[in-house]
């Protein structure tokens, strides 16, 4: 641990920010799982709403600096491909 007061404060702030970022990433993962479960049912309206929510969360994570823009784009692309594959079955 740091000795200087400002350095100690920065450590605490970094821990707090890390917890927030992990929580946000977890919410994205949960939303993705909900979309994949919903894709197996026949409710297209709910599926579109959930898919839109995942896109919104990914874009918000990019704007907050939690995810890199390419990572968010990759997540959205893979999710869309998976949903289309499940719908086609």
PDB file of C-alpha atoms in Angstrom:
ATOM      1  CA  UNK A   1       0.000   0.000   0.000  1.00  0.00           C
ATOM      2  CA  UNK A   2       1.125   3.509  -0.721  1.00  0.00           C
ATOM      3  CA  UNK A   3       2.428   5.852   1.966  1.00  0.00           C
ATOM      4  CA  UNK A   4       1.278   9.167   0.499  1.00  0.00           C
ATOM      5  CA  UNK A   5      -2.286  10.212   1.283  1.00  0.00           C
ATOM      6  CA  UNK A   6      -3.205  11.035  -2.315  1.00  0.00           C
ATOM      7  CA  UNK A   7      -1.811   7.686  -3.501  1.00  0.00           C
ATOM      8  CA  UNK A   8      -3.898   5.869  -0.881  1.00  0.00           C
ATOM      9  CA  UNK A   9      -6.951   7.721  -2.126  1.00  0.00           C
ATOM     10  CA  UNK A  10      -6.200   6.759  -5.731  1.00  0.00           C
ATOM     11  CA  UNK A  11      -5.955   3.081  -4.692  1.00  0.00           C
ATOM     12  CA  UNK A  12      -9.395   3.287  -3.071  1.00  0.00           C
ATOM     13  CA  UNK A  13     -10.864   5.040  -6.090  1.00  0.00           C
ATOM     14  CA  UNK A  14      -9.376   2.435  -8.428  1.00  0.00           C
ATOM     15  CA  UNK A  15     -10.925  -0.361  -6.351  1.00  0.00           C
ATOM     16  CA  UNK A  16     -14.318   1.346  -6.409  1.00  0.00           C
ATOM     17  CA  UNK A  17     -14.154   1.868 -10.176  1.00  0.00           C
ATOM     18  CA  UNK A  18     -13.094  -1.746 -10.727  1.00  0.00           C
ATOM     19  CA  UNK A  19     -16.106  -2.985  -8.786  1.00  0.00           C
ATOM     20  CA  UNK A  20     -18.437  -0.786 -10.842  1.00  0.00           C
ATOM     21  CA  UNK A  21     -16.873  -1.958 -14.106  1.00  0.00           C
ATOM     22  CA  UNK A  22     -17.121  -5.623 -13.137  1.00  0.00           C
ATOM     23  CA  UNK A  23     -20.766  -5.145 -12.179  1.00  0.00           C
ATOM     24  CA  UNK A  24     -21.511  -3.484 -15.516  1.00  0.00           C
ATOM     25  CA  UNK A  25     -19.784  -6.258 -17.470  1.00  0.00           C
ATOM     26  CA  UNK A  26     -21.753  -8.828 -15.479  1.00  0.00           C
ATOM     27  CA  UNK A  27     -25.003  -7.097 -16.396  1.00  0.00           C
ATOM     28  CA  UNK A  28     -24.038  -7.368 -20.070  1.00  0.00           C
ATOM     29  CA  UNK A  29     -23.338 -11.097 -19.698  1.00  0.00           C
ATOM     30  CA  UNK A  30     -26.666 -11.629 -17.960  1.00  0.00           C
ATOM     31  CA  UNK A  31     -28.514  -9.754 -20.706  1.00  0.00           C
ATOM     32  CA  UNK A  32     -26.769 -11.855 -23.367  1.00  0.00           C
ATOM     33  CA  UNK A  33     -27.856 -15.060 -21.623  1.00  0.00           C
ATOM     34  CA  UNK A  34     -31.451 -13.806 -21.467  1.00  0.00           C
ATOM     35  CA  UNK A  35     -31.372 -13.116 -25.214  1.00  0.00           C
ATOM     36  CA  UNK A  36     -30.080 -16.604 -25.987  1.00  0.00           C
ATOM     37  CA  UNK A  37     -32.791 -18.200 -23.840  1.00  0.00           C
ATOM     38  CA  UNK A  38     -35.457 -16.028 -25.427  1.00  0.00           C
ATOM     39  CA  UNK A  39     -34.203 -16.876 -28.932  1.00  0.00           C
ATOM     40  CA  UNK A  40     -35.223 -20.488 -28.372  1.00  0.00           C
ATOM     41  CA  UNK A  41     -38.840 -19.439 -27.757  1.00  0.00           C
ATOM     42  CA  UNK A  42     -41.187 -17.981 -30.346  1.00  0.00           C
ATOM     43  CA  UNK A  43     -41.649 -14.520 -28.832  1.00  0.00           C
ATOM     44  CA  UNK A  44     -40.022 -12.247 -31.418  1.00  0.00           C
ATOM     45  CA  UNK A  45     -41.157  -8.986 -29.821  1.00  0.00           C
ATOM     46  CA  UNK A  46     -39.511  -9.839 -26.519  1.00  0.00           C
ATOM     47  CA  UNK A  47     -36.413 -11.057 -28.354  1.00  0.00           C
ATOM     48  CA  UNK A  48     -36.065  -7.757 -30.209  1.00  0.00           C
ATOM     49  CA  UNK A  49     -36.502  -5.812 -26.977  1.00  0.00           C
ATOM     50  CA  UNK A  50     -33.848  -7.867 -25.185  1.00  0.00           C
ATOM     51  CA  UNK A  51     -31.472  -7.658 -28.132  1.00  0.00           C
ATOM     52  CA  UNK A  52     -31.902  -3.898 -28.205  1.00  0.00           C
ATOM     53  CA  UNK A  53     -31.132  -3.778 -24.466  1.00  0.00           C
ATOM     54  CA  UNK A  54     -27.865  -5.687 -25.011  1.00  0.00           C
ATOM     55  CA  UNK A  55     -26.866  -3.311 -27.790  1.00  0.00           C
ATOM     56  CA  UNK A  56     -27.662  -0.359 -25.542  1.00  0.00           C
ATOM     57  CA  UNK A  57     -25.593  -1.793 -22.666  1.00  0.00           C
ATOM     58  CA  UNK A  58     -22.628  -2.469 -24.962  1.00  0.00           C
ATOM     59  CA  UNK A  59     -22.738   1.034 -26.414  1.00  0.00           C
ATOM     60  CA  UNK A  60     -23.002   2.555 -22.945  1.00  0.00           C
ATOM     61  CA  UNK A  61     -20.006   0.500 -21.794  1.00  0.00           C
ATOM     62  CA  UNK A  62     -17.997   1.865 -24.717  1.00  0.00           C
ATOM     63  CA  UNK A  63     -18.947   5.446 -23.929  1.00  0.00           C
ATOM     64  CA  UNK A  64     -18.003   4.959 -20.268  1.00  0.00           C
ATOM     65  CA  UNK A  65     -14.682   3.377 -21.192  1.00  0.00           C
ATOM     66  CA  UNK A  66     -15.535  -0.013 -19.694  1.00  0.00           C
ATOM     67  CA  UNK A  67     -15.264  -1.856 -23.011  1.00  0.00           C
ATOM     68  CA  UNK A  68     -13.184  -1.132 -26.096  1.00  0.00           C
ATOM     69  CA  UNK A  69     -15.335  -0.313 -29.107  1.00  0.00           C
ATOM     70  CA  UNK A  70     -14.070  -3.337 -31.044  1.00  0.00           C
ATOM     71  CA  UNK A  71     -14.879  -5.617 -28.114  1.00  0.00           C
ATOM     72  CA  UNK A  72     -18.435  -4.303 -27.988  1.00  0.00           C
ATOM     73  CA  UNK A  73     -18.795  -4.686 -31.744  1.00  0.00           C
ATOM     74  CA  UNK A  74     -17.514  -8.260 -31.529  1.00  0.00           C
ATOM     75  CA  UNK A  75     -19.954  -9.109 -28.727  1.00  0.00           C
ATOM     76  CA  UNK A  76     -22.890  -7.668 -30.663  1.00  0.00           C
ATOM     77  CA  UNK A  77     -21.875  -9.445 -33.848  1.00  0.00           C
ATOM     78  CA  UNK A  78     -21.439 -12.826 -32.180  1.00  0.00           C
ATOM     79  CA  UNK A  79     -24.741 -12.463 -30.367  1.00  0.00           C
ATOM     80  CA  UNK A  80     -26.570 -11.595 -33.565  1.00  0.00           C
ATOM     81  CA  UNK A  81     -25.054 -14.588 -35.353  1.00  0.00           C
ATOM     82  CA  UNK A  82     -26.016 -16.891 -32.480  1.00  0.00           C
ATOM     83  CA  UNK A  83     -29.579 -15.575 -32.396  1.00  0.00           C
ATOM     84  CA  UNK A  84     -29.971 -15.974 -36.147  1.00  0.00           C
ATOM     85  CA  UNK A  85     -28.658 -19.520 -35.900  1.00  0.00           C
ATOM     86  CA  UNK A  86     -31.135 -20.366 -33.118  1.00  0.00           C
ATOM     87  CA  UNK A  87     -34.036 -18.815 -35.021  1.00  0.00           C
ATOM     88  CA  UNK A  88     -33.189 -20.784 -38.161  1.00  0.00           C
ATOM     89  CA  UNK A  89     -33.479 -24.087 -36.324  1.00  0.00           C
TER      90      UNK A  89
END
